[in-house]
Tab-separated table of C-alpha atoms in Angstrom:
chain	number	residue	atom	x	y	z
A	9	MET	CA	67.028	164.467	55.842
A	10	ASN	CA	66.881	167.930	57.367
A	11	ILE	CA	63.537	169.081	58.327
A	12	GLY	CA	64.440	172.515	59.955
A	13	ASP	CA	64.843	174.266	63.495
A	14	PRO	CA	63.992	173.137	66.291
A	15	TRP	CA	63.561	169.333	65.043
A	16	PRO	CA	67.367	167.277	65.358
A	17	ASP	CA	69.361	165.883	62.663
A	18	LEU	CA	68.387	162.506	61.621
A	19	ASP	CA	71.552	160.913	62.444
A	20	GLU	CA	71.621	162.004	66.081
A	21	ALA	CA	67.975	161.048	66.340
A	22	GLU	CA	68.560	157.367	65.006
A	23	LEU	CA	71.309	157.198	67.672
A	24	ARG	CA	68.818	158.279	70.353
A	25	VAL	CA	66.012	155.999	69.490
A	26	LEU	CA	68.446	153.136	68.954
A	27	ALA	CA	69.521	153.737	72.319
A	28	MET	CA	66.269	153.709	73.935
A	29	GLN	CA	64.892	150.830	72.440
A	30	ARG	CA	67.791	148.806	73.354
A	31	LYS	CA	66.818	149.814	76.931
A	32	LEU	CA	63.306	149.072	76.865
A	33	HIS	CA	64.135	145.471	75.206
A	34	HIS	CA	66.744	145.081	78.065
A	35	TRP	CA	64.212	146.046	80.570
A	36	ALA	CA	61.460	143.452	79.348
A	37	LYS	CA	64.049	140.878	78.846
A	38	ILE	CA	64.972	140.911	82.362
A	39	ASP	CA	61.673	141.309	83.822
A	40	PRO	CA	59.061	139.250	81.922
A	41	GLY	CA	56.165	140.542	84.383
A	42	ARG	CA	57.081	144.164	84.051
A	43	ARG	CA	54.497	146.472	82.716
A	44	PHE	CA	55.800	149.613	81.406
A	45	ASP	CA	53.878	152.757	82.673
A	46	ASP	CA	55.738	155.981	81.305
A	47	LEU	CA	55.834	155.442	77.568
A	48	HIS	CA	53.471	158.486	76.189
A	49	ASN	CA	56.434	161.023	76.373
A	50	LEU	CA	58.232	158.634	73.971
A	51	ILE	CA	55.410	158.840	71.363
A	52	TYR	CA	55.914	162.758	71.266
A	53	ASP	CA	59.555	162.690	71.666
A	54	PRO	CA	61.316	164.725	69.071
A	55	PHE	CA	63.784	162.244	68.234
A	56	PHE	CA	61.205	159.430	68.072
A	57	LEU	CA	59.073	161.817	65.315
A	58	VAL	CA	61.836	162.556	62.992
A	59	VAL	CA	63.072	158.881	62.980
A	60	ALA	CA	59.053	157.383	62.178
A	61	TRP	CA	58.787	160.623	59.568
A	62	GLU	CA	62.046	159.328	57.733
A	63	ARG	CA	60.364	155.509	57.723
A	64	VAL	CA	57.144	156.712	56.204
A	65	ARG	CA	58.475	159.044	54.031
A	66	GLY	CA	61.051	156.321	52.535
A	67	ASN	CA	58.702	153.507	52.435
A	68	ARG	CA	57.625	152.376	49.211
A	69	GLY	CA	53.856	153.227	49.883
A	70	ALA	CA	54.898	157.065	50.434
A	71	ARG	CA	53.283	157.941	47.087
A	72	THR	CA	50.006	156.466	48.140
A	73	ALA	CA	47.403	159.084	49.973
A	74	GLY	CA	44.539	158.363	52.602
A	75	VAL	CA	41.521	159.708	53.191
A	76	ASP	CA	43.230	163.190	53.564
A	77	GLY	CA	44.781	163.209	50.074
A	78	ILE	CA	47.869	163.611	50.969
A	79	ALA	CA	51.100	161.471	50.568
A	80	PRO	CA	53.921	161.072	52.574
A	81	ARG	CA	56.407	161.892	49.570
A	82	SER	CA	54.187	165.263	48.722
A	83	VAL	CA	54.976	166.634	51.986
A	84	GLY	CA	58.275	168.260	51.531
A	85	PHE	CA	59.558	171.390	53.238
A	86	GLY	CA	55.924	170.801	55.154
A	87	ALA	CA	57.202	167.986	57.144
A	88	GLY	CA	58.239	170.097	60.062
A	89	GLU	CA	54.821	171.637	60.389
A	90	LEU	CA	53.387	168.487	60.269
A	91	LEU	CA	55.162	167.067	62.927
A	92	SER	CA	55.185	170.265	64.943
A	93	GLY	CA	51.501	169.761	65.073
A	94	LEU	CA	51.167	166.001	65.601
A	95	ARG	CA	53.304	166.729	68.673
A	96	ALA	CA	51.273	169.442	70.289
A	97	GLN	CA	48.130	166.964	69.627
A	98	LEU	CA	49.810	164.106	71.106
A	99	LYS	CA	51.104	166.204	74.096
A	100	ALA	CA	47.450	167.646	74.676
A	101	GLY	CA	45.617	164.057	74.256
A	102	SER	CA	43.756	165.508	71.647
A	103	PHE	CA	45.114	163.223	68.493
A	104	VAL	CA	42.342	161.281	66.993
A	105	PRO	CA	42.904	159.018	63.925
A	106	GLN	CA	41.232	159.161	60.700
A	107	PRO	CA	39.312	156.153	59.035
A	108	VAL	CA	41.641	154.378	56.671
A	109	ARG	CA	40.946	154.589	52.744
A	110	GLU	CA	40.394	150.795	51.848
A	111	LYS	CA	42.095	149.610	48.515
A	112	ALA	CA	41.158	146.495	46.825
A	113	ILE	CA	43.910	144.487	45.609
A	114	PRO	CA	43.375	141.459	43.330
A	115	LYS	CA	45.131	138.312	44.373
A	116	ALA	CA	46.685	135.530	42.253
A	117	SER	CA	43.770	133.522	43.177
A	118	GLY	CA	41.236	135.788	41.868
A	119	LYS	CA	39.993	136.970	45.033
A	120	ILE	CA	40.555	140.221	46.546
A	121	ARG	CA	42.733	141.521	49.255
A	122	ARG	CA	41.535	144.474	51.015
A	123	LEU	CA	44.023	147.080	52.524
A	124	GLY	CA	43.500	149.763	54.764
A	125	ILE	CA	45.641	153.109	53.857
A	126	PRO	CA	46.044	155.459	56.790
A	127	THR	CA	46.628	158.816	56.563
A	128	THR	CA	50.189	160.377	56.449
A	129	ALA	CA	49.746	161.947	60.037
A	130	ASP	CA	48.191	158.611	61.152
A	131	ARG	CA	51.239	156.605	59.266
A	132	VAL	CA	53.712	158.634	61.571
A	133	VAL	CA	51.774	157.952	64.857
A	134	GLN	CA	51.628	154.818	64.056
A	135	ALA	CA	55.475	154.476	63.277
A	136	VAL	CA	56.070	155.666	66.496
A	137	LEU	CA	54.217	153.550	68.522
A	138	LYS	CA	55.766	150.541	66.845
A	139	LEU	CA	59.306	152.153	67.676
A	140	VAL	CA	58.443	152.207	71.270
A	141	LEU	CA	56.462	149.051	71.464
A	142	GLU	CA	58.209	146.686	69.419
A	143	PRO	CA	61.463	146.079	71.254
A	144	ILE	CA	59.148	145.292	74.255
A	145	PHE	CA	57.000	142.690	72.709
A	146	GLU	CA	60.156	141.538	70.901
A	147	ALA	CA	61.243	140.271	74.356
A	148	ASP	CA	58.356	137.758	74.738
A	149	PHE	CA	58.024	136.787	70.865
A	150	LYS	CA	59.329	132.831	70.659
A	151	PRO	CA	61.746	131.775	68.098
A	152	CYS	CA	59.327	129.926	66.206
A	153	SER	CA	57.791	133.371	64.638
A	154	TYR	CA	59.317	134.720	61.505
A	155	GLY	CA	56.742	137.074	60.099
A	156	PHE	CA	57.277	140.858	60.480
A	157	ARG	CA	60.253	140.803	62.903
A	158	PRO	CA	63.798	142.202	62.916
A	159	ARG	CA	66.459	140.102	61.419
A	160	ARG	CA	63.907	137.613	60.367
A	161	ARG	CA	62.477	136.716	56.975
A	162	ALA	CA	60.648	133.896	55.229
A	163	GLN	CA	64.106	131.987	54.199
A	164	ASP	CA	64.710	131.408	58.005
A	165	ALA	CA	61.407	129.747	57.898
A	166	ILE	CA	61.965	127.489	55.265
A	167	ALA	CA	65.258	126.554	56.172
A	168	GLU	CA	63.630	125.657	59.935
A	169	ILE	CA	61.246	123.220	57.963
A	170	HIS	CA	64.014	121.942	56.108
A	171	TYR	CA	66.138	120.964	58.927
A	172	LEU	CA	63.217	119.200	60.944
A	173	ALA	CA	62.130	117.551	57.788
A	174	SER	CA	65.743	116.205	56.979
A	175	PRO	CA	66.828	112.823	58.113
A	176	THR	CA	67.839	112.003	61.875
A	177	ARG	CA	64.950	114.862	62.668
A	178	ASN	CA	62.226	113.112	60.549
A	179	TYR	CA	59.199	115.408	61.588
A	180	GLU	CA	57.534	113.800	58.288
A	181	TRP	CA	53.468	114.725	59.076
A	182	VAL	CA	52.558	118.449	58.268
A	183	PHE	CA	49.678	120.034	59.817
A	184	GLU	CA	49.456	122.737	57.197
A	185	ALA	CA	47.573	125.898	58.164
A	186	ASP	CA	45.434	128.746	57.147
A	187	ILE	CA	43.675	131.381	59.380
A	188	ALA	CA	40.562	132.672	57.480
A	189	ALA	CA	40.418	136.548	57.552
A	190	CYS	CA	43.191	137.040	60.420
A	191	PHE	CA	43.973	140.610	59.867
A	192	ASP	CA	39.971	141.070	59.648
A	193	GLU	CA	38.843	138.936	62.803
A	194	ILE	CA	40.835	139.512	65.415
A	195	ASP	CA	39.133	140.129	68.505
A	196	HIS	CA	39.805	143.698	69.964
A	197	THR	CA	39.168	143.035	73.719
A	198	ALA	CA	41.389	139.746	73.568
A	199	LEU	CA	43.921	141.775	71.572
A	200	MET	CA	44.010	144.909	74.200
A	201	ALA	CA	44.511	142.478	76.987
A	202	ARG	CA	47.423	140.874	75.626
A	203	VAL	CA	48.802	144.634	75.208
A	204	ARG	CA	48.205	145.815	78.612
A	205	GLY	CA	49.985	142.502	79.782
A	206	ARG	CA	52.831	144.577	78.838
A	207	VAL	CA	51.762	148.048	78.639
A	208	SER	CA	49.951	149.944	81.509
A	209	ASP	CA	50.610	153.463	80.241
A	210	LYS	CA	46.685	154.450	79.600
A	211	ARG	CA	47.500	157.158	77.057
A	212	VAL	CA	49.448	154.754	74.950
A	213	LEU	CA	46.752	152.029	75.295
A	214	GLY	CA	44.267	154.819	74.306
A	215	TRP	CA	46.033	155.610	71.091
A	216	VAL	CA	46.335	151.710	70.251
A	217	ALA	CA	42.688	151.212	70.584
A	218	ALA	CA	41.993	154.128	68.510
A	219	PHE	CA	43.750	153.087	65.653
A	220	LEU	CA	41.585	149.814	66.135
A	221	ARG	CA	38.462	151.529	65.540
A	222	ALA	CA	39.338	154.058	63.285
A	223	GLY	CA	36.698	152.995	60.860
A	224	ILE	CA	37.250	152.406	57.005
A	225	LEU	CA	36.330	154.379	54.193
A	226	SER	CA	35.548	152.042	51.400
A	227	GLU	CA	35.869	152.519	47.607
A	228	GLU	CA	32.746	153.374	47.052
A	229	GLY	CA	32.448	156.123	49.679
A	230	LEU	CA	30.950	154.518	52.575
A	231	ASN	CA	32.291	154.645	56.183
A	232	ARG	CA	32.415	151.186	58.160
A	233	GLU	CA	33.188	150.825	61.644
A	234	THR	CA	35.923	148.296	62.584
A	235	THR	CA	34.442	146.400	65.669
A	236	THR	CA	37.118	143.542	65.077
A	237	GLY	CA	40.713	143.230	63.095
A	238	THR	CA	43.294	145.488	62.552
A	239	PRO	CA	43.409	146.589	58.870
A	240	GLN	CA	46.221	145.475	56.281
A	241	GLY	CA	48.419	148.372	55.082
A	242	GLY	CA	48.690	149.744	58.438
A	243	ILE	CA	52.247	150.080	60.091
A	244	LEU	CA	51.077	149.007	63.030
A	245	SER	CA	49.142	145.861	62.044
A	246	PRO	CA	52.036	143.390	61.549
A	247	LEU	CA	53.116	144.078	65.362
A	248	LEU	CA	49.793	143.598	66.842
A	249	ALA	CA	48.772	140.431	64.780
A	250	ASN	CA	52.094	139.190	66.126
A	251	ILE	CA	51.000	139.861	69.365
A	252	ALA	CA	47.605	138.252	68.781
A	253	LEU	CA	49.323	134.992	67.170
A	254	SER	CA	51.748	134.820	70.371
A	255	VAL	CA	48.897	132.524	71.819
A	256	LEU	CA	49.856	129.979	69.364
A	257	ASP	CA	53.535	130.319	69.766
A	258	GLU	CA	53.198	130.288	73.703
A	259	HIS	CA	51.124	127.138	73.362
A	260	PHE	CA	53.424	124.817	71.484
A	261	ALA	CA	56.484	126.384	73.588
A	262	ARG	CA	54.877	124.946	76.654
A	263	LYS	CA	54.149	121.794	74.870
A	264	TRP	CA	57.688	121.421	74.228
A	265	GLU	CA	59.180	122.685	77.372
A	266	ALA	CA	56.856	119.922	79.370
A	267	LEU	CA	58.359	117.032	77.234
A	268	GLY	CA	61.833	117.836	79.242
A	269	PRO	CA	65.388	117.857	78.132
A	270	ALA	CA	66.594	115.891	74.909
A	271	TRP	CA	66.946	112.625	76.037
A	272	THR	CA	63.447	112.412	77.638
A	273	ARG	CA	61.720	113.853	74.379
A	274	ALA	CA	63.836	110.902	72.632
A	275	LYS	CA	62.308	108.681	75.013
A	276	HIS	CA	58.800	110.137	74.690
A	277	ARG	CA	59.232	109.649	71.003
A	278	ARG	CA	60.712	106.163	70.765
A	279	GLY	CA	57.275	105.256	72.985
A	280	GLY	CA	54.684	106.241	70.525
A	281	GLY	CA	54.190	109.680	71.819
A	282	PRO	CA	54.418	112.807	69.441
A	283	VAL	CA	56.731	115.642	69.223
A	284	MET	CA	55.842	118.931	67.298
A	285	ARG	CA	57.287	122.278	66.208
A	286	LEU	CA	55.497	125.341	64.955
A	287	VAL	CA	57.052	127.664	62.275
A	288	ARG	CA	54.930	130.822	61.955
A	289	TYR	CA	54.975	133.778	59.307
A	290	ALA	CA	52.483	136.022	60.298
A	291	ASP	CA	49.162	134.123	59.841
A	292	ASP	CA	50.438	131.193	57.801
A	293	PHE	CA	52.138	128.467	59.580
A	294	VAL	CA	52.860	125.027	59.928
A	295	ILE	CA	53.367	122.264	62.628
A	296	MET	CA	55.973	119.608	62.066
A	297	VAL	CA	55.131	116.491	63.547
A	298	GLY	CA	57.231	113.289	64.658
A	299	GLY	CA	54.699	110.832	65.302
A	300	ARG	CA	51.532	109.561	63.433
A	301	ARG	CA	48.944	111.220	61.483
A	302	GLU	CA	46.468	110.464	63.984
A	303	HIS	CA	48.542	112.864	66.105
A	304	THR	CA	48.411	115.620	63.344
A	305	GLU	CA	44.716	115.358	62.656
A	306	ALA	CA	43.789	115.672	66.395
A	307	LEU	CA	45.688	119.150	65.918
A	308	TRP	CA	42.597	120.578	64.344
A	309	ASP	CA	40.543	120.752	67.746
A	310	GLU	CA	43.729	121.918	69.554
A	311	VAL	CA	44.433	124.427	67.262
A	312	ALA	CA	40.893	125.878	66.892
A	313	ALA	CA	40.818	125.984	70.802
A	314	VAL	CA	43.965	128.077	71.020
A	315	LEU	CA	42.765	130.654	68.474
A	316	ALA	CA	39.163	130.756	69.503
A	317	PRO	CA	39.893	133.274	72.334
A	318	MET	CA	41.456	135.588	69.654
A	319	GLY	CA	38.363	135.474	67.657
A	320	LEU	CA	39.902	133.531	64.931
A	321	ARG	CA	39.387	130.093	63.026
A	322	LEU	CA	40.847	127.641	60.568
A	323	SER	CA	39.946	127.718	57.098
A	324	VAL	CA	38.525	124.410	56.798
A	325	HIS	CA	39.205	124.711	52.724
A	326	LYS	CA	42.778	125.629	53.175
A	327	THR	CA	44.214	123.779	56.250
A	328	ARG	CA	45.224	119.910	55.645
A	329	VAL	CA	47.280	117.358	56.993
A	330	CYS	CA	49.986	116.213	54.683
A	331	HIS	CA	53.050	113.584	54.289
A	332	ILE	CA	56.561	115.379	53.842
A	333	ASP	CA	56.814	112.866	50.633
A	334	GLU	CA	53.666	114.342	49.387
A	335	GLY	CA	55.055	117.710	49.647
A	336	PHE	CA	53.449	121.132	50.371
A	337	ASP	CA	53.518	125.019	49.323
A	338	PHE	CA	54.670	127.346	52.212
A	339	LEU	CA	55.595	130.967	51.482
A	340	GLY	CA	56.008	130.554	47.894
A	341	TRP	CA	58.301	127.256	48.095
A	342	ARG	CA	57.654	123.855	47.559
A	343	ILE	CA	58.709	121.545	50.286
A	344	GLN	CA	59.070	117.803	49.627
A	345	ARG	CA	61.245	115.012	50.460
A	346	ARG	CA	62.309	112.478	47.656
A	347	ALA	CA	64.566	109.955	46.879
A	348	TRP	CA	68.311	111.447	45.785
A	349	ARG	CA	70.089	108.074	45.361
A	350	SER	CA	67.954	105.455	43.395
A	351	ARG	CA	70.289	102.565	44.124
A	352	THR	CA	70.475	103.435	47.887
A	353	GLY	CA	67.000	104.877	48.502
A	354	LYS	CA	68.178	107.127	50.497
A	355	ARG	CA	65.795	110.465	50.678
A	356	ALA	CA	66.322	114.365	51.028
A	357	VAL	CA	64.223	117.348	51.674
A	358	TYR	CA	64.077	119.610	48.612
A	359	THR	CA	62.789	123.120	48.449
A	360	TYR	CA	62.128	125.079	45.189
A	361	PRO	CA	59.874	127.918	44.159
A	362	SER	CA	56.200	126.517	43.956
A	363	LYS	CA	54.244	126.244	40.633
A	364	LYS	CA	52.190	129.073	41.781
A	365	ALA	CA	55.101	131.470	42.441
A	366	LEU	CA	56.653	130.545	39.266
A	367	ALA	CA	53.479	130.985	37.091
A	368	SER	CA	53.122	134.373	38.775
A	369	VAL	CA	56.737	135.604	38.201
A	370	VAL	CA	56.223	134.405	34.527
A	371	GLY	CA	53.028	136.562	34.138
A	372	LYS	CA	54.729	139.724	35.499
A	373	ILE	CA	57.578	139.387	33.136
A	374	ARG	CA	55.441	138.477	30.259
A	375	ASP	CA	53.176	141.571	30.868
A	376	LEU	CA	56.282	143.538	31.294
A	377	THR	CA	57.867	142.739	28.011
A	378	ARG	CA	54.552	142.926	26.103
A	379	ARG	CA	55.034	144.164	22.414
A	380	GLY	CA	54.324	147.991	22.147
A	381	LYS	CA	54.417	148.332	25.911
A	382	HIS	CA	57.890	150.471	26.140
A	383	ARG	CA	58.936	153.306	24.152
A	384	THR	CA	62.580	152.386	24.093
A	385	LEU	CA	64.925	149.117	25.193
A	386	ALA	CA	66.480	151.417	27.897
A	387	ASP	CA	62.971	152.214	29.412
A	388	LEU	CA	61.912	148.104	29.142
A	389	LEU	CA	65.513	147.439	31.205
A	390	ARG	CA	64.392	149.826	33.779
A	391	ARG	CA	61.191	148.266	34.424
A	392	LEU	CA	62.527	145.024	34.249
A	393	ASN	CA	66.057	144.672	36.029
A	394	PRO	CA	64.578	145.527	39.452
A	395	ARG	CA	62.539	142.600	39.075
A	396	GLY	CA	64.799	140.094	37.709
A	397	SER	CA	67.389	140.762	40.258
A	398	ALA	CA	64.949	140.433	43.247
A	399	LYS	CA	63.663	137.099	41.723
A	400	SER	CA	67.063	135.736	41.160
A	401	ARG	CA	67.493	136.289	45.063
A	402	ARG	CA	64.125	135.180	45.931
A	403	VAL	CA	61.569	133.939	43.488
A	404	GLY	CA	58.118	135.322	44.916
A	405	ALA	CA	59.402	137.836	47.291
A	406	GLU	CA	57.080	140.868	46.404
A	407	LEU	CA	54.422	138.180	46.537
A	408	ARG	CA	54.585	137.524	50.217
A	409	ARG	CA	50.770	137.046	51.276
A	410	HIS	CA	50.970	139.609	54.016
A	411	ALA	CA	53.029	142.254	52.448
A	412	VAL	CA	51.984	145.575	53.795
A	413	GLU	CA	51.895	148.168	51.158
A	414	VAL	CA	52.421	150.828	53.613
A	415	GLY	CA	54.355	149.120	56.056
A	416	VAL	CA	57.508	150.081	57.597
A	417	ARG	CA	60.643	147.845	57.753
A	418	ALA	CA	61.793	147.923	61.428
A	419	ARG	CA	65.881	148.472	61.889
A	420	PRO	CA	67.421	146.099	64.615
A	421	TRP	CA	67.988	147.539	67.681
A	422	TRP	CA	70.432	145.055	69.274
């Protein structure tokens, strides 16, 4: 991508940004108490802006416009002018984000998911903020978190559950949880307090807070204030959600560490005490329990108390306790322990696409292959092949509950 002078070449910019990200991550890792106080110069650095623009323009949501009516793909040769204007506003401290455009997306359950689509300029600034902040907070994120993180994916979360539920580990009880309207109800004050735990640069904090309270323009043309939450559809939203939900990761990490080394944990479990492991993908999570049902039932109050300071609550209708032999659905997969040899009675944990995910895929393929929908066979194959190949790798991949329509996938920087 060449956007003209005086902007740097993309390859050179990516190398410079990657080097800086590695430094930020290293500094955050070696000093868990460090608060970064000089980050704003990176936000309007030409190298960071060029990389941010490339990711915004190359994303699959680049054909979707915000309230300004400008889609990133339509900018073309005006990219240099766009970035120059943004850089000047950021340096002068005059940048103010615009409200996001609300778009209702029907869910498989019949309900509606409301996405908030930022303007092209706001997407670039959010992408730069993510480039700078993500390496810092990645130093603090726990291994139990898999959603919207570099080099982590849903299959890793499923593999971890499979490992914990398999024989010799035998985490048999499952607390299958759902957070009610997570992206809509995150408390801004509590979230910003966690961001300030790592960032003391007032200008960066101001930009993050400005995006949180930017407001929403509804499909009916009405403006709504955003006093809580971070809109789904924003590039920065998944990172902010992970920062907020890290309270859950840290709580269960402390409980695990309090049990001591492996031999003391084994002794604790033999004595009838529970051991618990959290597996979280964004706001979807399960807690695998090695213990009894009553230990798992007690998690209702414990998890609710951990989430409450962040303004979040469990969904009463979607949260439940079950046994691994009963099975449960998670991230589009069915996970269940069953006998694999009838004579010996041995059991194994099986993971396979859930009925809901399969039904959704079949429905999409049926819609695509409807008679008269395509003019030629080549047109049908062009539409069908990308979906078929994707589903062969992972059924239900595009049905991720919290896929962000205009989000940016981070490249690894370690």
